XYZ file of C-alpha atoms in Angstrom:
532
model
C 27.405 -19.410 21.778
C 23.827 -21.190 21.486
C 22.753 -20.161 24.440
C 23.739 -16.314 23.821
C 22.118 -16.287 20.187
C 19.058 -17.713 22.183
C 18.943 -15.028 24.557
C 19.549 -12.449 21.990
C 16.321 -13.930 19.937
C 14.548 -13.686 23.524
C 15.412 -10.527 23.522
C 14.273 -8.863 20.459
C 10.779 -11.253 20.946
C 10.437 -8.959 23.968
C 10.140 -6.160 21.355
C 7.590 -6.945 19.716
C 4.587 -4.816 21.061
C 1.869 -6.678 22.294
C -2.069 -5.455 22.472
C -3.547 -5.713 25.976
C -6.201 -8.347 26.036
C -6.041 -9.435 22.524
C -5.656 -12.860 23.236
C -8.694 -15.689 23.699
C -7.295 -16.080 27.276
C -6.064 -12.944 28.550
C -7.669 -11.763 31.777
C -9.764 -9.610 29.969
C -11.895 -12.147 28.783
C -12.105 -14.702 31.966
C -15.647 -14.009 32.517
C -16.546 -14.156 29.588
C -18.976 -17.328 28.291
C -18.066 -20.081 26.542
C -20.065 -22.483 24.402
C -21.956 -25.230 26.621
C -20.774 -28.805 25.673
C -24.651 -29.871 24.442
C -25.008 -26.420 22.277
C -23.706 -25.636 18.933
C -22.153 -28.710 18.446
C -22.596 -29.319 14.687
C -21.114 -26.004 13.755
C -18.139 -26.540 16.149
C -17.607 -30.222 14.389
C -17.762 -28.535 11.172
C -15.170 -25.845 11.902
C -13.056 -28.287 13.784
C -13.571 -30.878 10.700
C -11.811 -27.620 8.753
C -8.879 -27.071 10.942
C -8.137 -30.917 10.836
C -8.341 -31.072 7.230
C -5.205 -30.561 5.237
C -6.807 -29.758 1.935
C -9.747 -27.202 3.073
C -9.231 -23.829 2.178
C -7.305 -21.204 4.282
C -9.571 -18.987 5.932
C -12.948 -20.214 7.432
C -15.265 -17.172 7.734
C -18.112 -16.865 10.544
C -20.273 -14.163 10.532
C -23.214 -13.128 11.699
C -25.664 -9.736 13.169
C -24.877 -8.942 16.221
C -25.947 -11.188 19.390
C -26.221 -14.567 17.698
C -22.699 -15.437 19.783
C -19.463 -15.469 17.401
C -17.341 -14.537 19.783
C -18.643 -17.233 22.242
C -17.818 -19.296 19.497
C -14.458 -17.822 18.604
C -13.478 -18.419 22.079
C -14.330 -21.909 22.134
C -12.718 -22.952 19.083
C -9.789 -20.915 20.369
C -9.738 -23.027 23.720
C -10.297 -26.289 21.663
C -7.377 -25.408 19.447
C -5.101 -24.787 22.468
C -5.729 -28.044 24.202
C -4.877 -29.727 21.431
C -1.740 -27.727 20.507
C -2.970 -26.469 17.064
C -3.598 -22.547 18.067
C -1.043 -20.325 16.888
C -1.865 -17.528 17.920
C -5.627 -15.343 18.521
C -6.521 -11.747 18.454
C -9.507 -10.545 19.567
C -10.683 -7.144 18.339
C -13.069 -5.061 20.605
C -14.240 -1.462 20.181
C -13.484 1.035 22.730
C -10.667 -0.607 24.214
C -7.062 1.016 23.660
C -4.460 -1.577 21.893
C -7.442 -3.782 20.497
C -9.639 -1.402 18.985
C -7.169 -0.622 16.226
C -4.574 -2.907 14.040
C -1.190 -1.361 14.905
C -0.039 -4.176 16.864
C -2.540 -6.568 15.158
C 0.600 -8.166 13.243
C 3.166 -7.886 16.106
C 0.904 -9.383 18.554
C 0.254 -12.477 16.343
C 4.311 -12.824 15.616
C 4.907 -12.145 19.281
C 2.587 -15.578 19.567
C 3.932 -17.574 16.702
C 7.352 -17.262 18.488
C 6.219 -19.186 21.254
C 3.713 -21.607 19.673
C 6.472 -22.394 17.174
C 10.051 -22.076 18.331
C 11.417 -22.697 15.542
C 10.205 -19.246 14.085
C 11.974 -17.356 16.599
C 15.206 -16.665 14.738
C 13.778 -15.901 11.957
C 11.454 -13.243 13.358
C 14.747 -12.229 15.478
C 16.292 -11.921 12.082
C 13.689 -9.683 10.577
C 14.160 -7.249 13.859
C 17.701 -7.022 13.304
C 17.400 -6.512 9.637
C 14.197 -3.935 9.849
C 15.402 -1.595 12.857
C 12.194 0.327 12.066
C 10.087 -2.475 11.225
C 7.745 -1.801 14.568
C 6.712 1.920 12.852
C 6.002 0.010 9.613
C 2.820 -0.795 7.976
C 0.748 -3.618 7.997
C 2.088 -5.056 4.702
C 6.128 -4.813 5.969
C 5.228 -6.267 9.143
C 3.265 -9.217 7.653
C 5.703 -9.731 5.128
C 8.901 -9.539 7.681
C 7.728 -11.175 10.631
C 5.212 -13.563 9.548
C 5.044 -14.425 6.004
C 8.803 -14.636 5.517
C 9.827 -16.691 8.808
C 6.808 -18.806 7.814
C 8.063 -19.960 4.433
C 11.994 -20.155 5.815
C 11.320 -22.248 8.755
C 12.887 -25.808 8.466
C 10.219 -27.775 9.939
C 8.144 -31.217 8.815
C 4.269 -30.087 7.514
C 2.659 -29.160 10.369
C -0.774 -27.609 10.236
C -1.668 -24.603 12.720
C -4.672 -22.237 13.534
C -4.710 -18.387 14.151
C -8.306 -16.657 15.634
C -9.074 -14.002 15.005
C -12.603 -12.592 16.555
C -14.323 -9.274 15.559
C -12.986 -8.130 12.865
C -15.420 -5.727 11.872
C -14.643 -3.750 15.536
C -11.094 -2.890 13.879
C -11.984 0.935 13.747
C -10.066 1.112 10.082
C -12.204 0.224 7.009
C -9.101 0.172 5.226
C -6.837 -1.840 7.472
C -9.769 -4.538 8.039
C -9.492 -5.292 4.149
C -6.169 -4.798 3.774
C -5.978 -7.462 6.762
C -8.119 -9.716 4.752
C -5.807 -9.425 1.472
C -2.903 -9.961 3.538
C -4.046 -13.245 5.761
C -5.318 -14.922 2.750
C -1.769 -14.977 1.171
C -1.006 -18.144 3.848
C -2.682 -20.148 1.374
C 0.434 -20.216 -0.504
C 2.708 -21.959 2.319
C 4.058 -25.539 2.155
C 5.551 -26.761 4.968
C 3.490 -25.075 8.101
C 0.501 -24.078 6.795
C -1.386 -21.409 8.597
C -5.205 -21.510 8.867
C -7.161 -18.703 9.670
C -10.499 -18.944 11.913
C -12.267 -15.281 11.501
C -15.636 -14.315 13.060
C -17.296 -10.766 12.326
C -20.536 -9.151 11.145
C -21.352 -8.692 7.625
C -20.275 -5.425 7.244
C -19.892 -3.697 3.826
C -15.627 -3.842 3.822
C -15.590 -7.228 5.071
C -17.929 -8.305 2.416
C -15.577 -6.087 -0.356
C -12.332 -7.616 1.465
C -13.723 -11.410 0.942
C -15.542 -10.967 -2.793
C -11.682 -9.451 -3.858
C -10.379 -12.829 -2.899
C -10.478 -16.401 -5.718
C -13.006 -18.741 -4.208
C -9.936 -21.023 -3.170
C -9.221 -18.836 -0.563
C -11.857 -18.803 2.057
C -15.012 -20.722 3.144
C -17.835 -18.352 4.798
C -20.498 -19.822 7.171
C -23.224 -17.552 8.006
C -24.318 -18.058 11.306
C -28.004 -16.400 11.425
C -28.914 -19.146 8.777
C -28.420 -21.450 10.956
C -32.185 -23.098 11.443
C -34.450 -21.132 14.354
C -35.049 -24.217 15.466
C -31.678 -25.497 15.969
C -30.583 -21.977 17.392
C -33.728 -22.435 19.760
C -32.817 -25.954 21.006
C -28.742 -24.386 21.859
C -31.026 -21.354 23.814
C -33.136 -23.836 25.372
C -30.420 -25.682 26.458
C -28.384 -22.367 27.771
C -31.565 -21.349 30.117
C -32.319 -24.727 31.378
C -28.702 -25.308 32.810
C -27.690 -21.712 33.871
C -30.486 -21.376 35.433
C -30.596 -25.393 37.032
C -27.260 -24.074 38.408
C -29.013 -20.364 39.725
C -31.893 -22.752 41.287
C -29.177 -24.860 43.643
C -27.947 -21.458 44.393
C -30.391 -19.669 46.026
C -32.749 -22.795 46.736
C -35.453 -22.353 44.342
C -38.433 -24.653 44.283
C -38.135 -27.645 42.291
C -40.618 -26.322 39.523
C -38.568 -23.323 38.997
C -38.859 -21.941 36.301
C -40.692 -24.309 35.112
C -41.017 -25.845 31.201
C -43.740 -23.206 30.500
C -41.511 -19.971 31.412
C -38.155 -21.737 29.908
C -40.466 -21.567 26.454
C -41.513 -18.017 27.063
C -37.538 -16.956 27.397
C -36.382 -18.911 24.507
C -39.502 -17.126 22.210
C -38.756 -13.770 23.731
C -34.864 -14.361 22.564
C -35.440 -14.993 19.454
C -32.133 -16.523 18.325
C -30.242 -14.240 19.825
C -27.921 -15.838 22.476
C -26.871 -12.059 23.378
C -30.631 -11.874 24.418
C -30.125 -14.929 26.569
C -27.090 -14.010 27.809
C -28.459 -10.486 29.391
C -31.815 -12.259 30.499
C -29.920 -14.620 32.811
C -27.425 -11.802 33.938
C -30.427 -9.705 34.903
C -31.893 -12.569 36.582
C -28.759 -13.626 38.323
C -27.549 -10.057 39.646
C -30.353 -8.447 40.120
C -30.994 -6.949 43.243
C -33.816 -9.090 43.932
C -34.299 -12.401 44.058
C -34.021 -14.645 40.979
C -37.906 -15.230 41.095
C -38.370 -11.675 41.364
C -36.054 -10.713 38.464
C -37.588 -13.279 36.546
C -41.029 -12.053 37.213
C -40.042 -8.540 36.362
C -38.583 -9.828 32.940
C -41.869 -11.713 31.786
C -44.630 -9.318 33.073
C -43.334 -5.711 32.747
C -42.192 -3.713 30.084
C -39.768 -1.373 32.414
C -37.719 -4.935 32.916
C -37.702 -5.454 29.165
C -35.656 -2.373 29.303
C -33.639 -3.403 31.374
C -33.257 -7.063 29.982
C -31.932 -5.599 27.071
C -29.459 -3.200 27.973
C -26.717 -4.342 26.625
C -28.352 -5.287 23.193
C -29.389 -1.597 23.193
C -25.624 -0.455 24.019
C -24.961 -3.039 20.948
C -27.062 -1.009 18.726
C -26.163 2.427 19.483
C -22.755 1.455 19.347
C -23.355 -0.055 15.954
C -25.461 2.523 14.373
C -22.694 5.035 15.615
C -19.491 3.644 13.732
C -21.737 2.157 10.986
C -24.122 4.960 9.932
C -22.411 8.120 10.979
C -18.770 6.958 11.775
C -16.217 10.150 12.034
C -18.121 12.424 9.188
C -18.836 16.532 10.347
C -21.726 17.828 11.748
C -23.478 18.547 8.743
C -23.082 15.111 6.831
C -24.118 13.203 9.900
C -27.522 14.768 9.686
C -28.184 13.745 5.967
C -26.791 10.490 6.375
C -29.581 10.621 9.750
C -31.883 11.466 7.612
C -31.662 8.891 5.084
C -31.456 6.614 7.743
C -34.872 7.360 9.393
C -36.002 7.696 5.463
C -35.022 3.962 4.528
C -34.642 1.464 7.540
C -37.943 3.829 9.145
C -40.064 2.405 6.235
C -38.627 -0.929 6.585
C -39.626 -0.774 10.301
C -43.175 0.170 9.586
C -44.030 -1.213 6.323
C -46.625 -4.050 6.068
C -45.194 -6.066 3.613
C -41.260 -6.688 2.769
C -40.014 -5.952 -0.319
C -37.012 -5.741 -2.468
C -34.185 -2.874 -1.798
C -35.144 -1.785 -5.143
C -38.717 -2.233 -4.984
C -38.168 -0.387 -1.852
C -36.780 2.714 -3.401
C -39.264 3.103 -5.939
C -41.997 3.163 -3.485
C -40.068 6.025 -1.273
C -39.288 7.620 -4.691
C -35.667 7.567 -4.339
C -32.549 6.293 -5.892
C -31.776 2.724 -5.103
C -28.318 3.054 -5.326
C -29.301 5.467 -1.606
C -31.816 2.980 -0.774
C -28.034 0.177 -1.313
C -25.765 2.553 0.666
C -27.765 2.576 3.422
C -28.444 -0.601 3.508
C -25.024 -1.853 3.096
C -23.731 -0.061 6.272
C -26.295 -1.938 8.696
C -26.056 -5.767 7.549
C -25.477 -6.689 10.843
C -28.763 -5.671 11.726
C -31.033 -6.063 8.680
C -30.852 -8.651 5.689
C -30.014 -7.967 2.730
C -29.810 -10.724 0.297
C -27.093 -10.787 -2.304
C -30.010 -11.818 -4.661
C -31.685 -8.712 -5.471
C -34.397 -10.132 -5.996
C -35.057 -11.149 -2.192
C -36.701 -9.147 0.208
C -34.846 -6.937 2.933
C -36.011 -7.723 6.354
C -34.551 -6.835 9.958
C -33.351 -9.393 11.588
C -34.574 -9.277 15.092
C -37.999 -7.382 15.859
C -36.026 -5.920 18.753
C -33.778 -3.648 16.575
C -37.602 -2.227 15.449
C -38.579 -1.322 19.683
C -34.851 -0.210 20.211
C -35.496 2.350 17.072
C -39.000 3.187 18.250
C -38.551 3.748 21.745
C -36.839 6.973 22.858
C -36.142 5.599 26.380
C -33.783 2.908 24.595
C -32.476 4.685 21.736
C -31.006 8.032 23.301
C -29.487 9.107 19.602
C -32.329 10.934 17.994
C -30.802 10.821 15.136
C -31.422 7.252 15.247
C -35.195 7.307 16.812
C -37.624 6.396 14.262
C -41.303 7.992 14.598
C -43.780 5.683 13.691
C -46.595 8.296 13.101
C -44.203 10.697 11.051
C -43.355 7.614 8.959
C -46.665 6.292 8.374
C -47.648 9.876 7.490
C -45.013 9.889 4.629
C -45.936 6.660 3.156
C -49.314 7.549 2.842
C -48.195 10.345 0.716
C -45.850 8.306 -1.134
C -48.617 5.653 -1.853
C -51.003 8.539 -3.055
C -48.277 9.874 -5.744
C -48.645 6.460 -7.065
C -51.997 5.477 -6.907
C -51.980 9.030 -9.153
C -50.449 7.047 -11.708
C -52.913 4.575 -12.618
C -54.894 5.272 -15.337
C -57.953 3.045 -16.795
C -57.474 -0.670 -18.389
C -54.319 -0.630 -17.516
C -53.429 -4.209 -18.860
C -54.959 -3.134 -21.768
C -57.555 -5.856 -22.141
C -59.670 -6.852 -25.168
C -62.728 -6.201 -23.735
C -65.289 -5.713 -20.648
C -66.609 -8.478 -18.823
C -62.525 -10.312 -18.921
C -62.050 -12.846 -16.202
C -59.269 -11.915 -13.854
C -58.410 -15.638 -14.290
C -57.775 -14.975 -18.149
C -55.052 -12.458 -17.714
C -51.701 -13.779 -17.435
C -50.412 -13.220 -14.339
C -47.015 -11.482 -15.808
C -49.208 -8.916 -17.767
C -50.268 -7.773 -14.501
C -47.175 -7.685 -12.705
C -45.562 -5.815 -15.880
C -48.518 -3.113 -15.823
C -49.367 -2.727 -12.163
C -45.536 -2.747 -10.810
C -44.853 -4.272 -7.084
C -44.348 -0.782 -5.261
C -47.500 0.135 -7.175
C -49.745 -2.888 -6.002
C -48.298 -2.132 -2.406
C -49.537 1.500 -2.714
C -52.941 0.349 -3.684
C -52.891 -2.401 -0.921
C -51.700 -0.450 1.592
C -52.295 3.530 1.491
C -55.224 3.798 4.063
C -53.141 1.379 7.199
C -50.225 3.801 6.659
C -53.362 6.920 6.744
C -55.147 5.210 9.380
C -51.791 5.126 11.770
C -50.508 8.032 10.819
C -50.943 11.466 11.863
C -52.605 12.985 9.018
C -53.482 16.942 8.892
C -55.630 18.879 6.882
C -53.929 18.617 3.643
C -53.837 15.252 3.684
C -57.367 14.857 3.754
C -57.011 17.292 0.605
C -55.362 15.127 -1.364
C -57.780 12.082 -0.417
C -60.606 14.100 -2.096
C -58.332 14.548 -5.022
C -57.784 10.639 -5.089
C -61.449 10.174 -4.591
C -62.521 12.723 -7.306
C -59.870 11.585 -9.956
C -58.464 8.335 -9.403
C -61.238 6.316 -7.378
C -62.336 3.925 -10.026
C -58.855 3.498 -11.032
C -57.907 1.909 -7.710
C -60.870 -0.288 -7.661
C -59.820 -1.589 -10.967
C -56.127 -1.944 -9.729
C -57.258 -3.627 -6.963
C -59.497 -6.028 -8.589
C -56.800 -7.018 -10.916
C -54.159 -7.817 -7.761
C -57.203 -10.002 -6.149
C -57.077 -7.051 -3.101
C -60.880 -5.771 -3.775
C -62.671 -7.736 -0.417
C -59.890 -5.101 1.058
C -60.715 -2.414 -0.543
C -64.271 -2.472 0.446
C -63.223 -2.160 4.327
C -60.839 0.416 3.495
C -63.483 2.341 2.311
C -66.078 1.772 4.863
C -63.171 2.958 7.262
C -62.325 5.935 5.627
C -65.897 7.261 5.433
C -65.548 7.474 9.400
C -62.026 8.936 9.195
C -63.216 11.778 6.759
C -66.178 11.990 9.014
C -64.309 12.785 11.778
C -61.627 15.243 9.636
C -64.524 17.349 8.386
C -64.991 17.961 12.023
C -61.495 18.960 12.884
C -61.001 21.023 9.766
């Protein structure tokens, strides 16, 4: 009778659909890196010291812009977990690829694992087939509920303590399943006897974010992995080139130099904390068709190879700009959302000096919650703080070439021209220069030290945008593409609002600038009153 009821339980296990390559060691992935044993090994102590601990919280949280190696990570912890018998199950989520791009069989995959990980589940997962005929067409909710949460609290076993992973989240290609997942997985904090831990790597997208800041504090820990030190990151990328490519040397019979201490600094500076970066580099050294000192040669002295380094990053951006800017909107939508896309991140890509998101708006003159939108979408790419107060900065100076060269970013939606955007700022930065008016701080008297006015009288009457306009019209006019009304409205500024800039400037400490800027522009008008 056992044996039949086992066989039966078998049996309706074998229902349970499972997602091709979901798992952290499914042929999919056998290529596929893992962390080297001398790199990242504080973070992987810390997120082991979390799955060992019995009173941490229930969901650890990595994330981090794309390239700086999560799923590398994931994968490691994943393998750790295994060898020590404490994964439960693992899921990993990738875009473009049938059962893993979406969550349908997120839930049923995961059960279909806790089955086997922890036998004494299975009849009680049987037990919700039998009951739920139709519980394979539910939703996420029913299946958590009926084949995870339920057997979870039922099962008679002494406290154990067990992990699932669960990598790239953010490539689920439902906004609304990836937070309902969130709500859902963070109820496990509630079990007694086998408690389930949840390891979770993703960017910082905008409904992850909204999924975690729903949640009590109690729930989750977050670790965010691009604030990890450079240096540290740098030292794990050092590391990475000088024993892949000690390895590629006994190979092909390299010279002992090779590469050399020199060139291994040149690679790690050109990465940039990005382990994706590394990753390519020594895949385009490795399979090139030439030789690796070829390759290599290609990759430090010629732009074309820089291309081709960074092929996949590129494939990573268009991908992410894609789903994260545009995502399934018509025709027409797409090309204001575009639009506000070249508008925002363009500036941010060619401004001199980083600012505030709302500082930022302001100084393009639009509304910050548009300036916040926008922004929100790409966090996996650019910073932005959760203090407002912070400025918003891109990440990686390579999303800035991918956007600016049309060779690498195909999308022209996407491409951002530098000129064009220069041009605009310039004009932006004129509208409010045409704002300041004389003794602005509204000082006693001539002949007042700037060292006498208190420093938040200034910043109240000259605002930040404001002193960036001042400090930085003529660069944006001088790499621009300026036509003839542009040099219209710099006689305007020169005929109405001249000394008012010199005063502005004097009072920001920017006046040994504003002498060269002048001295430049007298050759720049000098060479428009030709043209026009």
């Amino acid at each position: 009778m056992v044996h039949i009821q086992l066989l039966q339980q078998s049996a309706n296990i074998a229902k349970l659909p499972r997602a091709e390559g979901a798992t952290h060691n499914d042929w999919l992935h056998q290529h596929e890196d893992h962390c080297l044993e001398d790199t990242r090994v504080e973070l992987r102590k810390q997120i082991m010291d979390w799955c060992e601990d019995p009173n941490s919280k229930c969901i650890f949280w990595l994330n981090g812009m794309a390239g700086t190696g999560k799923s590398t990570i994931s994968r490691t912890i994943a393998r750790e977990l295994a060898e020590k018998k404490r994964l439960a199950a693992s899921f990993c989520f990738t875009r473009g690829k049938k059962d893993i791009s979406h969550s349908r069989m997120f839930f049923t995959t995961i059960a279909a694992q806790l089955a086997h990980s922890l036998p004494v589940l299975r009849a009680f997962i049987s037990e919700a087939i039998d009951n739920n005929a139709d519980i394979l067409q539910q939703g996420l909710r029913e299946q958590w509920n009926q084949l995870i949460l339920n057997p979870l609290k039922s099962a008679p076993t002494p406290s154990i303590q067990l992990v699932v992973v669960i990598d790239a989240l953010d490539e689920c290609d439902s906004m609304q399943d990836i937070q309902l997942i969130i709500q859902l997985i963070a109820e496990a904090k509630d079990l007694d006897t086998v408690r389930i831990k949840i390891f979770l790597t993703s960017r910082p997208e905008v409904p992850i974010f909204d999924g975690f800041r729903q949640l009590s504090g109690e729930a989750y820990q977050d670790f965010i992995l691009h604030n990890i030190p450079l240096d540290t990151v740098n030292g794990d990328i050092s590391t990475f080139f000088r024993q892949k490519l000690s390895s590629l040397k006994a190979k092909h019979g390299q010279g002992t130099p090779w590469p050399g201490e020199k060139i291994i600094e040149q690679l790690v500076e050109r990465a940039a904390g990005l382990f994706i970066y590394a990753a390519t580099t020594l895949r385009f050294i490795r399979d090139g068709v030439d030789g690796p000192e070829e390759q290599l040669s290609l990759i430090l002295n010629t732009t074309k190879s820089s291309r081709l380094a960074t092929e996949h990053l590129d494939a990573i951006y268009t991908t992410l700009l894609q789903h994260s800017v545009l995502g399934k909107r018509d025709n027409q939508e797409c090309e204001e959302l575009a639009r506000r896309f070249r508008e925002v991140v363009g500036s941010i890509v060619v401004i001199f000096n980083t600012m505030p998101a709302r500082n930022l708006a302001k100084l393009l003159q639009i509304p910050f919650q548009m300036v916040s939108r926008t922004l929100d979408t790409l966090r996996s790419v650019i910073n932005v703080p959760e203090n407002e107060s912070q400025p918003v900065r891109l990440f990686h100076l390579s999303f800035r070439d991918f956007l600016q060269d049309p060779q690498r970013c195909s999308n022209p939606r996407f491409q951002i021209d530098e000129k064009e955007r220069h041009t605009s700022l310039f004009r932006t930065c004129m509208e409010h220069i045409s704002q300041l008016r004389e003794n602005m701080c509204n000082l006693w008297g001539p002949g007042v030290l700037i060292t006498e006015i208190p420093d938040d009288t200034i910043q109240k009457s000259i605002l930040p945008h404001v002193q960036y306009a001042c400090r930085y019209w003529f660069d944006h006019l001088r790499l621009g593409n300026p036509v003839e009304e542009d040099i219209r409205i710099i006689q305007q500024f020169l005929e109405q609002h001249f000394l008012h800039w010199l005063e502005g400037l004097s009072l920001i400490g920017e006046i040994s600038n504003g002498a060269h800027m002048i001295i430049a522009l007298e050759e720049i008008l000098s060479v428009s009153r030709n043209a026009y």
